[in-house]
Amino acid sequence: MSVGERRGRIRQALRRSARASGIVALLFSLGAGAAQAPSNAQLAGAELNRRVEKLLRQMTLEEKAGQLAQYSIGTPTGPGTGRDDYETLVRAGAVGSLFNVVGARETNHYQRIAMEQSRLKIPLLFGFDVIHGHRTLFPTPLAMASSFNPALVEQAMRMAGAEASSEGIRWVFSPMVDIARDARWGRIIEGSGEDPYLGAAMARAYVRGYQGKSLAEPTSVAASVKHFAAYGAAEAGRDYNTVDMSELTLRQVYLPPFQAAVAEGAATVMSAFNSLNGVPATANPQLLTGILRKEWGFNGFVVSDWTAVQELVNHGIALDGATAARKALTAGVEMDMESHLYGPGIPQLVRSGKLSQAVVDEAVRRVLRVKFALGLFEHPYADEKAAAYVATAEKRELARRVAEESIVLLKNEGGVLPLSTSGRKIALVGPLADSAGDMLGAWNGKGDPKDVVTLRAALERRLEGKAQLLYAKGTGILSHDPSGIQQAVKAAEASDVVIAALGEDASQMSGEAASRTRLGLPGHQEQLLQALAATGKPVVLVLFNGHPLVLENAQAHARAIVEAWHPGIEAGNAVANLLFGDVNFSARLPVSLPRSVGQLPLYYSQLSTGRPAGTTDLTRLPRSTGEKYISRYIDEQNSPLYPFGYGLSYTTFDFSPPVLSVPVLKAAAVKKRGQGVMRVKSQVRNTGKVRGTVVAQLYLGLRGASTAQPVRQLVGFERLTLAPGESRDVEFTLGFQELSFLDANAARVVEPGTQYELWVGDSSEATQHARFAME
Ligand code: BGC
């Protein structure tokens, strides 16, 4: 069985058992040496280090290697394949961490063996892929990023951490902070999108949510920031593929969310599968030791991704497992996830003189620090008597709020939305209208489809006695059978308006190992949509999907388009509240939506090029050399169909031109003062008829610098809720972090003689503009 198949089975088994038992920056980022956050400092305290050193002195080489080994329950540990093998290993002190162990009883079972039967009684650290919720599933991370509301995401992830820790899971493999600019990559849904500034803000929010004020709180879980680094730039969007990029791009675009998470105190980091500039990330000393430990002062430990240490052989930089283990460990990967190489291999490497004892000791120190900081030695067990999970009103309320703030209104032609209920017939069509499992999204942990309110269920409840709902599935998500389309068309013909719930399957079509080359609606869904549109009835397209899709076709056939992503357990209620206008749309796109796959990778903060297309009309073939020899396609526009930061509301907003607190800045003073050197103010007004929330966004462009800089880059955002006619000032503060950039030596600088452009508005196409000079 291949690794992939094996893991697929483990996940399936976990899902089954869960069901059965009923439980189941910144472009201009933080500077080097950022101040230590409380939890990072916690990992460096004198008392903690004293305890670590004392324990380390008592450990045999085998016990040390054991602390660096991590196994997933369900995979073979060696000679056998059953539970006994794990028990034997735990008893021998040959395991530091287990993951995919489900439920308090099970975690306690293994923990008791570690605490009562192993020689040194070092507690196990249990991990799990809690990615966007543990039992209460929130929208996928890409969806949550659409909220531009880090405080709300923090609150949601606090709940996720508390649910996980109640089962003895004190370590989550999240947040995934990989910047992703290629919609083909399935894992784009696991992160916060294309932008380093938004990505860093979200990264901090996840870490704060998981780790709370102190790792030692029983409801806190250690975060694992992943995948370090640049995994999101896999060539051609193909999963696990090679990454080759300049140090400038790495530091300006891909590292800021990691640095932000580490500065916030993330206790662990997960190394990535990909190679970076020829060196696999899992054996990359520049990343793992140079940047992470030395530059950023990271005190926690690094875990490899699943079998990534063994995969160094496939990458071609090790001829055997022992060499792979040595290279990974010396580069800075302290724990081996599932390669089964550290546990048995490290003692041999040390005894044969190929690996220094000091490297092993340092790795063990780091792992022990996290265990001590979590308070595991004092409180190793979960409470088995705690009440079984219930999706309480409080949990649902938070899940619904997050979903409502994550769903983006892309199009609303002729004000077809909000819908009214009274006396109308509404057709609900499509394979995602009533598909509970898909609402949970990819990486749905211990989520249970039974907790999901689908759109069909929500509409049935809401419309009962008020309007008639005609439901027809029409076609499957991936089905090649168009025979149901006719029935859907009949339902549409008999109705006043059609809601088409279309999109992607959550687990097969998005997440890991789910890259796509075609990004239209799969199966016969495009055909279904066209047939619905042909009835002449207004079609409201509600998309439930992971990948940012190519919507050119949908755009032509739907009067309204709602990007709901995979919104979690309150999917149906959240969508219904928005469609009927009980709640106003406020989400904004965290990624650019392409017009066609050929444009990928696509992102707003591109460099200008020597031959920018400027205002040339790119909708037609070039008719002159001036129209031809520029950076363009001959058959597609350069712009996205919908830009980053974009999203509609039931009201409209306008922004006054930005007003600057000072007309010019002096480079030397900016460097010296650091923070708060310029304030940028704009007046925002609700110009429509209903209350609404706008995400005010500030973009900055820089010209005349020694290295080419993006045409614009997000440097601030704020959600403002305004009553109709109400105005309020939004104020952003810029300092060295926002105004500086990397020069050719990757040093962070501000340069005299540069020109700064600012735009404020509610998308990356904001037009209200101001400019100032740096002297
Ligand atoms: C993924 C990680 C995940 C790990 C453990 C890997 O395949 O890349 O993101 O945390 O598996 O399940």
PDB file of C-alpha atoms in Angstrom, residues 9-273:
ATOM      1  CA  ARG A   9      -7.353   4.775   4.964  1.00  0.00           C
ATOM      2  CA  ILE A  10      -6.287   6.140   8.305  1.00  0.00           C
ATOM      3  CA  ARG A  11      -8.288   9.275   7.707  1.00  0.00           C
ATOM      4  CA  GLN A  12     -11.269   7.300   6.573  1.00  0.00           C
ATOM      5  CA  ALA A  13     -10.959   5.057   9.603  1.00  0.00           C
ATOM      6  CA  LEU A  14     -10.789   8.085  11.829  1.00  0.00           C
ATOM      7  CA  ARG A  15     -13.846   9.583  10.233  1.00  0.00           C
ATOM      8  CA  ARG A  16     -15.674   6.298  10.548  1.00  0.00           C
ATOM      9  CA  SER A  17     -14.744   5.837  14.168  1.00  0.00           C
ATOM     10  CA  ALA A  18     -15.638   9.434  14.842  1.00  0.00           C
ATOM     11  CA  ARG A  19     -19.068   8.948  13.370  1.00  0.00           C
ATOM     12  CA  ALA A  20     -19.637   5.632  15.022  1.00  0.00           C
ATOM     13  CA  SER A  21     -18.826   6.831  18.509  1.00  0.00           C
ATOM     14  CA  GLY A  22     -20.659  10.125  18.094  1.00  0.00           C
ATOM     15  CA  ILE A  23     -17.581  12.101  19.213  1.00  0.00           C
ATOM     16  CA  VAL A  24     -15.566  12.244  17.325  1.00  0.00           C
ATOM     17  CA  ALA A  25       4.546  42.150   7.240  1.00  0.00           C
ATOM     18  CA  LEU A  26       4.089  41.857   5.489  1.00  0.00           C
ATOM     19  CA  LEU A  27       5.724  42.992   2.362  1.00  0.00           C
ATOM     20  CA  PHE A  28       7.263  45.389   4.659  1.00  0.00           C
ATOM     21  CA  SER A  29       7.236  42.942   7.448  1.00  0.00           C
ATOM     22  CA  LEU A  30       8.410  42.686  11.012  1.00  0.00           C
ATOM     23  CA  GLY A  31      12.088  43.395  11.315  1.00  0.00           C
ATOM     24  CA  ALA A  32      14.566  40.776  12.423  1.00  0.00           C
ATOM     25  CA  GLY A  33      14.814  40.107  16.127  1.00  0.00           C
ATOM     26  CA  ALA A  34      11.177  40.969  16.778  1.00  0.00           C
ATOM     27  CA  ALA A  35      10.237  41.217  20.442  1.00  0.00           C
ATOM     28  CA  GLN A  36       9.519  37.861  22.068  1.00  0.00           C
ATOM     29  CA  ALA A  37       5.868  37.109  22.614  1.00  0.00           C
ATOM     30  CA  PRO A  38       4.855  35.779  26.026  1.00  0.00           C
ATOM     31  CA  SER A  39       4.625  32.155  24.960  1.00  0.00           C
ATOM     32  CA  ASN A  40       7.937  32.223  23.097  1.00  0.00           C
ATOM     33  CA  ALA A  41       9.527  33.731  26.183  1.00  0.00           C
ATOM     34  CA  GLN A  42       7.763  31.045  28.208  1.00  0.00           C
ATOM     35  CA  LEU A  43       9.773  28.491  26.271  1.00  0.00           C
ATOM     36  CA  ALA A  44      12.984  30.128  27.431  1.00  0.00           C
ATOM     37  CA  GLY A  45      12.421  30.681  31.157  1.00  0.00           C
ATOM     38  CA  ALA A  46      15.216  29.845  33.638  1.00  0.00           C
ATOM     39  CA  GLU A  47      13.091  27.511  35.760  1.00  0.00           C
ATOM     40  CA  LEU A  48      11.884  25.649  32.695  1.00  0.00           C
ATOM     41  CA  ASN A  49      15.437  25.277  31.397  1.00  0.00           C
ATOM     42  CA  ARG A  50      16.581  23.976  34.762  1.00  0.00           C
ATOM     43  CA  ARG A  51      13.923  21.260  34.640  1.00  0.00           C
ATOM     44  CA  VAL A  52      14.820  20.413  31.056  1.00  0.00           C
ATOM     45  CA  GLU A  53      18.530  20.078  31.848  1.00  0.00           C
ATOM     46  CA  LYS A  54      17.856  17.940  34.893  1.00  0.00           C
ATOM     47  CA  LEU A  55      15.744  15.518  32.893  1.00  0.00           C
ATOM     48  CA  LEU A  56      18.142  15.492  29.964  1.00  0.00           C
ATOM     49  CA  ARG A  57      20.965  14.355  32.249  1.00  0.00           C
ATOM     50  CA  GLN A  58      18.969  11.276  33.213  1.00  0.00           C
ATOM     51  CA  MET A  59      18.127  10.177  29.679  1.00  0.00           C
ATOM     52  CA  THR A  60      19.769   7.371  27.720  1.00  0.00           C
ATOM     53  CA  LEU A  61      20.555   7.931  24.061  1.00  0.00           C
ATOM     54  CA  GLU A  62      17.597   5.714  23.116  1.00  0.00           C
ATOM     55  CA  GLU A  63      15.252   7.715  25.320  1.00  0.00           C
ATOM     56  CA  LYS A  64      16.492  10.921  23.759  1.00  0.00           C
ATOM     57  CA  ALA A  65      15.882   9.553  20.264  1.00  0.00           C
ATOM     58  CA  GLY A  66      12.430   8.463  21.433  1.00  0.00           C
ATOM     59  CA  GLN A  67      11.439  12.021  22.295  1.00  0.00           C
ATOM     60  CA  LEU A  68      12.194  12.975  18.700  1.00  0.00           C
ATOM     61  CA  ALA A  69       9.971  10.288  17.179  1.00  0.00           C
ATOM     62  CA  GLN A  70       6.340  10.829  16.284  1.00  0.00           C
ATOM     63  CA  TYR A  71       3.895   8.192  15.062  1.00  0.00           C
ATOM     64  CA  SER A  72       0.371   8.303  13.748  1.00  0.00           C
ATOM     65  CA  ILE A  73      -1.944   5.747  15.281  1.00  0.00           C
ATOM     66  CA  GLY A  74      -3.040   3.410  12.543  1.00  0.00           C
ATOM     67  CA  THR A  75       0.259   3.016  10.716  1.00  0.00           C
ATOM     68  CA  PRO A  76       2.654   0.159  11.360  1.00  0.00           C
ATOM     69  CA  THR A  77       5.363   0.845  13.913  1.00  0.00           C
ATOM     70  CA  GLY A  78       7.638  -1.964  12.905  1.00  0.00           C
ATOM     71  CA  PRO A  79       7.140  -5.705  13.065  1.00  0.00           C
ATOM     72  CA  GLY A  80       3.408  -5.638  13.849  1.00  0.00           C
ATOM     73  CA  THR A  81       0.683  -3.193  13.004  1.00  0.00           C
ATOM     74  CA  GLY A  82      -1.536  -3.111  16.051  1.00  0.00           C
ATOM     75  CA  ARG A  83      -2.034  -1.142  19.175  1.00  0.00           C
ATOM     76  CA  ASP A  84       0.406  -3.360  21.089  1.00  0.00           C
ATOM     77  CA  ASP A  85       3.304  -1.955  19.154  1.00  0.00           C
ATOM     78  CA  TYR A  86       2.546   1.577  20.248  1.00  0.00           C
ATOM     79  CA  GLU A  87       2.147   0.421  23.799  1.00  0.00           C
ATOM     80  CA  THR A  88       5.533  -1.292  23.703  1.00  0.00           C
ATOM     81  CA  LEU A  89       7.172   1.769  22.243  1.00  0.00           C
ATOM     82  CA  VAL A  90       5.586   4.110  24.760  1.00  0.00           C
ATOM     83  CA  ARG A  91       6.557   1.817  27.630  1.00  0.00           C
ATOM     84  CA  ALA A  92      10.157   1.809  26.378  1.00  0.00           C
ATOM     85  CA  GLY A  93      10.252   5.602  26.208  1.00  0.00           C
ATOM     86  CA  ALA A  94      10.685   5.347  22.444  1.00  0.00           C
ATOM     87  CA  VAL A  95       7.945   7.822  21.451  1.00  0.00           C
ATOM     88  CA  GLY A  96       7.713  11.568  22.014  1.00  0.00           C
ATOM     89  CA  SER A  97       4.410  12.188  20.299  1.00  0.00           C
ATOM     90  CA  LEU A  98       1.438  10.298  18.932  1.00  0.00           C
ATOM     91  CA  PHE A  99      -1.155  11.755  16.625  1.00  0.00           C
ATOM     92  CA  ASN A 100      -4.520  10.803  15.207  1.00  0.00           C
ATOM     93  CA  VAL A 101      -5.432   9.290  18.585  1.00  0.00           C
ATOM     94  CA  VAL A 102      -9.143   9.919  18.971  1.00  0.00           C
ATOM     95  CA  GLY A 103     -10.897  10.836  22.230  1.00  0.00           C
ATOM     96  CA  ALA A 104     -10.004  11.352  25.894  1.00  0.00           C
ATOM     97  CA  ARG A 105     -10.143   7.664  26.746  1.00  0.00           C
ATOM     98  CA  GLU A 106      -7.665   6.758  24.048  1.00  0.00           C
ATOM     99  CA  THR A 107      -5.210   9.570  24.746  1.00  0.00           C
ATOM    100  CA  ASN A 108      -5.350   8.737  28.443  1.00  0.00           C
ATOM    101  CA  HIS A 109      -4.745   5.077  27.681  1.00  0.00           C
ATOM    102  CA  TYR A 110      -1.378   5.794  26.079  1.00  0.00           C
ATOM    103  CA  GLN A 111      -0.573   8.589  28.491  1.00  0.00           C
ATOM    104  CA  ARG A 112      -1.030   6.254  31.440  1.00  0.00           C
ATOM    105  CA  ILE A 113       1.517   3.877  29.968  1.00  0.00           C
ATOM    106  CA  ALA A 114       3.967   6.749  29.531  1.00  0.00           C
ATOM    107  CA  MET A 115       3.352   8.148  33.015  1.00  0.00           C
ATOM    108  CA  GLU A 116       3.140   4.892  34.925  1.00  0.00           C
ATOM    109  CA  GLN A 117       5.182   2.344  33.062  1.00  0.00           C
ATOM    110  CA  SER A 118       8.002   4.158  31.278  1.00  0.00           C
ATOM    111  CA  ARG A 119      11.275   4.675  33.135  1.00  0.00           C
ATOM    112  CA  LEU A 120      11.367   8.469  33.119  1.00  0.00           C
ATOM    113  CA  LYS A 121       7.617   9.162  32.994  1.00  0.00           C
ATOM    114  CA  ILE A 122       7.853  11.778  30.278  1.00  0.00           C
ATOM    115  CA  PRO A 123       4.349  12.604  29.057  1.00  0.00           C
ATOM    116  CA  LEU A 124       3.364  12.076  25.450  1.00  0.00           C
ATOM    117  CA  LEU A 125       2.348  15.063  23.373  1.00  0.00           C
ATOM    118  CA  PHE A 126      -0.775  14.257  21.333  1.00  0.00           C
ATOM    119  CA  GLY A 127      -1.207  16.068  18.017  1.00  0.00           C
ATOM    120  CA  PHE A 128      -4.038  16.358  15.534  1.00  0.00           C
ATOM    121  CA  ASP A 129      -4.908  18.211  12.352  1.00  0.00           C
ATOM    122  CA  VAL A 130      -7.225  20.792  13.847  1.00  0.00           C
ATOM    123  CA  ILE A 131      -7.260  23.118  10.868  1.00  0.00           C
ATOM    124  CA  HIS A 132     -10.494  25.105  11.010  1.00  0.00           C
ATOM    125  CA  GLY A 133     -12.168  23.591  14.023  1.00  0.00           C
ATOM    126  CA  HIS A 134     -12.036  20.330  15.915  1.00  0.00           C
ATOM    127  CA  ARG A 135     -15.640  19.182  16.481  1.00  0.00           C
ATOM    128  CA  THR A 136     -17.289  22.518  15.742  1.00  0.00           C
ATOM    129  CA  LEU A 137     -16.259  23.074  12.164  1.00  0.00           C
ATOM    130  CA  PHE A 138     -15.816  26.682  11.058  1.00  0.00           C
ATOM    131  CA  PRO A 139     -15.375  27.780   7.436  1.00  0.00           C
ATOM    132  CA  THR A 140     -12.137  26.715   5.759  1.00  0.00           C
ATOM    133  CA  PRO A 141      -9.103  28.921   6.446  1.00  0.00           C
ATOM    134  CA  LEU A 142      -9.306  30.612   3.031  1.00  0.00           C
ATOM    135  CA  ALA A 143     -12.937  31.397   3.789  1.00  0.00           C
ATOM    136  CA  MET A 144     -12.097  32.740   7.240  1.00  0.00           C
ATOM    137  CA  ALA A 145      -9.444  34.965   5.673  1.00  0.00           C
ATOM    138  CA  SER A 146     -12.258  36.495   3.602  1.00  0.00           C
ATOM    139  CA  SER A 147     -13.627  37.963   6.811  1.00  0.00           C
ATOM    140  CA  PHE A 148     -10.637  40.283   7.166  1.00  0.00           C
ATOM    141  CA  ASN A 149     -11.509  39.894  10.842  1.00  0.00           C
ATOM    142  CA  PRO A 150      -8.544  38.433  12.764  1.00  0.00           C
ATOM    143  CA  ALA A 151     -10.220  39.014  16.137  1.00  0.00           C
ATOM    144  CA  LEU A 152     -13.123  36.785  15.145  1.00  0.00           C
ATOM    145  CA  VAL A 153     -10.800  34.089  13.779  1.00  0.00           C
ATOM    146  CA  GLU A 154      -8.887  34.192  17.066  1.00  0.00           C
ATOM    147  CA  GLN A 155     -12.114  33.587  18.960  1.00  0.00           C
ATOM    148  CA  ALA A 156     -13.035  30.647  16.715  1.00  0.00           C
ATOM    149  CA  MET A 157      -9.627  29.038  17.041  1.00  0.00           C
ATOM    150  CA  ARG A 158      -9.735  29.474  20.813  1.00  0.00           C
ATOM    151  CA  MET A 159     -12.867  27.331  20.750  1.00  0.00           C
ATOM    152  CA  ALA A 160     -11.210  24.797  18.432  1.00  0.00           C
ATOM    153  CA  GLY A 161      -8.214  24.524  20.776  1.00  0.00           C
ATOM    154  CA  ALA A 162     -10.425  24.080  23.819  1.00  0.00           C
ATOM    155  CA  GLU A 163     -12.359  21.278  22.121  1.00  0.00           C
ATOM    156  CA  ALA A 164      -9.147  19.508  21.119  1.00  0.00           C
ATOM    157  CA  SER A 165      -7.495  19.893  24.518  1.00  0.00           C
ATOM    158  CA  SER A 166     -10.564  18.461  26.231  1.00  0.00           C
ATOM    159  CA  GLU A 167      -9.608  15.196  24.521  1.00  0.00           C
ATOM    160  CA  GLY A 168      -5.977  15.379  25.546  1.00  0.00           C
ATOM    161  CA  ILE A 169      -4.818  16.859  22.233  1.00  0.00           C
ATOM    162  CA  ARG A 170      -2.473  19.667  23.228  1.00  0.00           C
ATOM    163  CA  TRP A 171      -0.898  20.240  19.824  1.00  0.00           C
ATOM    164  CA  VAL A 172      -2.585  21.255  16.569  1.00  0.00           C
ATOM    165  CA  PHE A 173      -0.977  21.156  13.136  1.00  0.00           C
ATOM    166  CA  SER A 174      -2.117  24.665  12.314  1.00  0.00           C
ATOM    167  CA  PRO A 175      -2.027  27.445  11.227  1.00  0.00           C
ATOM    168  CA  MET A 176      -1.159  26.805   7.639  1.00  0.00           C
ATOM    169  CA  VAL A 177       0.279  30.163   6.617  1.00  0.00           C
ATOM    170  CA  ASP A 178       1.573  29.363   3.130  1.00  0.00           C
ATOM    171  CA  ILE A 179       1.009  32.259   0.763  1.00  0.00           C
ATOM    172  CA  ALA A 180      -0.656  30.829  -2.353  1.00  0.00           C
ATOM    173  CA  ARG A 181      -1.073  32.590  -5.666  1.00  0.00           C
ATOM    174  CA  ASP A 182      -1.916  29.675  -7.875  1.00  0.00           C
ATOM    175  CA  ALA A 183      -5.543  28.568  -7.739  1.00  0.00           C
ATOM    176  CA  ARG A 184      -4.621  25.169  -9.179  1.00  0.00           C
ATOM    177  CA  TRP A 185      -2.990  24.194  -5.888  1.00  0.00           C
ATOM    178  CA  GLY A 186      -5.504  22.228  -3.804  1.00  0.00           C
ATOM    179  CA  ARG A 187      -3.996  23.426  -0.560  1.00  0.00           C
ATOM    180  CA  ILE A 188      -4.787  27.063  -1.290  1.00  0.00           C
ATOM    181  CA  ILE A 189      -7.889  26.558   0.885  1.00  0.00           C
ATOM    182  CA  GLU A 190      -5.817  25.722   3.950  1.00  0.00           C
ATOM    183  CA  GLY A 191      -4.211  29.147   4.159  1.00  0.00           C
ATOM    184  CA  SER A 192      -5.161  32.812   4.132  1.00  0.00           C
ATOM    185  CA  GLY A 193      -4.636  33.496   0.436  1.00  0.00           C
ATOM    186  CA  GLU A 194      -2.236  35.508  -1.654  1.00  0.00           C
ATOM    187  CA  ASP A 195      -1.255  38.422   0.527  1.00  0.00           C
ATOM    188  CA  PRO A 196       1.565  38.592   3.099  1.00  0.00           C
ATOM    189  CA  TYR A 197       0.028  41.399   5.146  1.00  0.00           C
ATOM    190  CA  LEU A 198      -3.367  39.720   5.524  1.00  0.00           C
ATOM    191  CA  GLY A 199      -1.589  36.378   5.924  1.00  0.00           C
ATOM    192  CA  ALA A 200       0.526  37.705   8.797  1.00  0.00           C
ATOM    193  CA  ALA A 201      -2.506  39.205  10.537  1.00  0.00           C
ATOM    194  CA  MET A 202      -4.338  35.885  10.307  1.00  0.00           C
ATOM    195  CA  ALA A 203      -1.258  33.909  11.382  1.00  0.00           C
ATOM    196  CA  ARG A 204      -1.075  35.949  14.594  1.00  0.00           C
ATOM    197  CA  ALA A 205      -4.793  35.459  15.188  1.00  0.00           C
ATOM    198  CA  TYR A 206      -4.569  31.662  14.957  1.00  0.00           C
ATOM    199  CA  VAL A 207      -1.595  31.507  17.302  1.00  0.00           C
ATOM    200  CA  ARG A 208      -3.265  33.776  19.856  1.00  0.00           C
ATOM    201  CA  GLY A 209      -6.426  31.709  19.636  1.00  0.00           C
ATOM    202  CA  TYR A 210      -4.732  28.343  20.078  1.00  0.00           C
ATOM    203  CA  GLN A 211      -2.115  29.290  22.635  1.00  0.00           C
ATOM    204  CA  GLY A 212      -4.144  31.818  24.633  1.00  0.00           C
ATOM    205  CA  LYS A 213      -2.317  33.894  27.209  1.00  0.00           C
ATOM    206  CA  SER A 214      -0.248  30.945  28.338  1.00  0.00           C
ATOM    207  CA  LEU A 215       0.496  27.494  26.966  1.00  0.00           C
ATOM    208  CA  ALA A 216       0.014  26.165  30.472  1.00  0.00           C
ATOM    209  CA  GLU A 217      -3.715  26.939  30.512  1.00  0.00           C
ATOM    210  CA  PRO A 218      -5.504  23.596  30.215  1.00  0.00           C
ATOM    211  CA  THR A 219      -7.505  24.853  27.223  1.00  0.00           C
ATOM    212  CA  SER A 220      -4.422  26.023  25.335  1.00  0.00           C
ATOM    213  CA  VAL A 221      -2.844  23.984  22.579  1.00  0.00           C
ATOM    214  CA  ALA A 222       0.561  24.441  20.973  1.00  0.00           C
ATOM    215  CA  ALA A 223       0.342  25.744  17.410  1.00  0.00           C
ATOM    216  CA  SER A 224       2.401  24.350  14.549  1.00  0.00           C
ATOM    217  CA  VAL A 225       3.032  26.915  11.863  1.00  0.00           C
ATOM    218  CA  LYS A 226       3.302  25.220   8.511  1.00  0.00           C
ATOM    219  CA  HIS A 227       4.664  24.466   6.007  1.00  0.00           C
ATOM    220  CA  PHE A 228       8.051  26.081   6.374  1.00  0.00           C
ATOM    221  CA  ALA A 229       8.641  27.352   3.764  1.00  0.00           C
ATOM    222  CA  ALA A 230       7.359  28.493   0.386  1.00  0.00           C
ATOM    223  CA  TYR A 231       5.276  25.336  -0.155  1.00  0.00           C
ATOM    224  CA  GLY A 232       2.512  27.511  -1.623  1.00  0.00           C
ATOM    225  CA  ALA A 233       4.719  28.374  -4.581  1.00  0.00           C
ATOM    226  CA  ALA A 234       4.881  24.766  -5.865  1.00  0.00           C
ATOM    227  CA  GLU A 235       5.566  25.021  -9.595  1.00  0.00           C
ATOM    228  CA  ALA A 236       2.457  24.941 -11.789  1.00  0.00           C
ATOM    229  CA  GLY A 237       0.273  24.514  -8.700  1.00  0.00           C
ATOM    230  CA  ARG A 238       1.086  20.804  -8.595  1.00  0.00           C
ATOM    231  CA  ASP A 239       1.249  19.522  -5.047  1.00  0.00           C
ATOM    232  CA  TYR A 240       4.662  18.682  -3.564  1.00  0.00           C
ATOM    233  CA  ASN A 241       6.367  20.243  -6.583  1.00  0.00           C
ATOM    234  CA  THR A 242       9.665  22.122  -6.662  1.00  0.00           C
ATOM    235  CA  VAL A 243      10.012  25.749  -5.569  1.00  0.00           C
ATOM    236  CA  ASP A 244      12.653  28.034  -6.943  1.00  0.00           C
ATOM    237  CA  MET A 245      12.556  31.673  -5.914  1.00  0.00           C
ATOM    238  CA  SER A 246      14.745  34.653  -5.116  1.00  0.00           C
ATOM    239  CA  GLU A 247      15.623  35.455  -1.545  1.00  0.00           C
ATOM    240  CA  LEU A 248      13.863  38.778  -2.038  1.00  0.00           C
ATOM    241  CA  THR A 249      10.555  37.144  -2.908  1.00  0.00           C
ATOM    242  CA  LEU A 250      10.972  34.573  -0.182  1.00  0.00           C
ATOM    243  CA  ARG A 251      11.483  37.247   2.436  1.00  0.00           C
ATOM    244  CA  GLN A 252       9.027  39.800   1.124  1.00  0.00           C
ATOM    245  CA  VAL A 253       6.138  37.506   0.301  1.00  0.00           C
ATOM    246  CA  TYR A 254       6.419  33.990   1.723  1.00  0.00           C
ATOM    247  CA  LEU A 255       8.121  34.415   5.101  1.00  0.00           C
ATOM    248  CA  PRO A 256       6.191  37.283   6.736  1.00  0.00           C
ATOM    249  CA  PRO A 257       3.274  35.152   7.997  1.00  0.00           C
ATOM    250  CA  PHE A 258       5.742  32.640   9.491  1.00  0.00           C
ATOM    251  CA  GLN A 259       7.725  35.381  11.134  1.00  0.00           C
ATOM    252  CA  ALA A 260       4.557  36.926  12.506  1.00  0.00           C
ATOM    253  CA  ALA A 261       3.448  33.587  13.969  1.00  0.00           C
ATOM    254  CA  VAL A 262       6.842  32.969  15.556  1.00  0.00           C
ATOM    255  CA  ALA A 263       6.907  36.479  16.985  1.00  0.00           C
ATOM    256  CA  GLU A 264       3.458  35.764  18.415  1.00  0.00           C
ATOM    257  CA  GLY A 265       4.987  32.791  20.217  1.00  0.00           C
ATOM    258  CA  ALA A 266       4.077  29.758  18.077  1.00  0.00           C
ATOM    259  CA  ALA A 267       5.525  26.795  19.968  1.00  0.00           C
ATOM    260  CA  THR A 268       6.270  24.607  16.946  1.00  0.00           C
ATOM    261  CA  VAL A 269       6.856  24.835  13.217  1.00  0.00           C
ATOM    262  CA  MET A 270       6.321  22.151  10.571  1.00  0.00           C
ATOM    263  CA  SER A 271       8.836  21.835   7.747  1.00  0.00           C
ATOM    264  CA  ALA A 272       7.556  21.653   4.178  1.00  0.00           C
ATOM    265  CA  PHE A 273       7.655  18.855   1.603  1.00  0.00           C
TER     266      PHE A 273
END
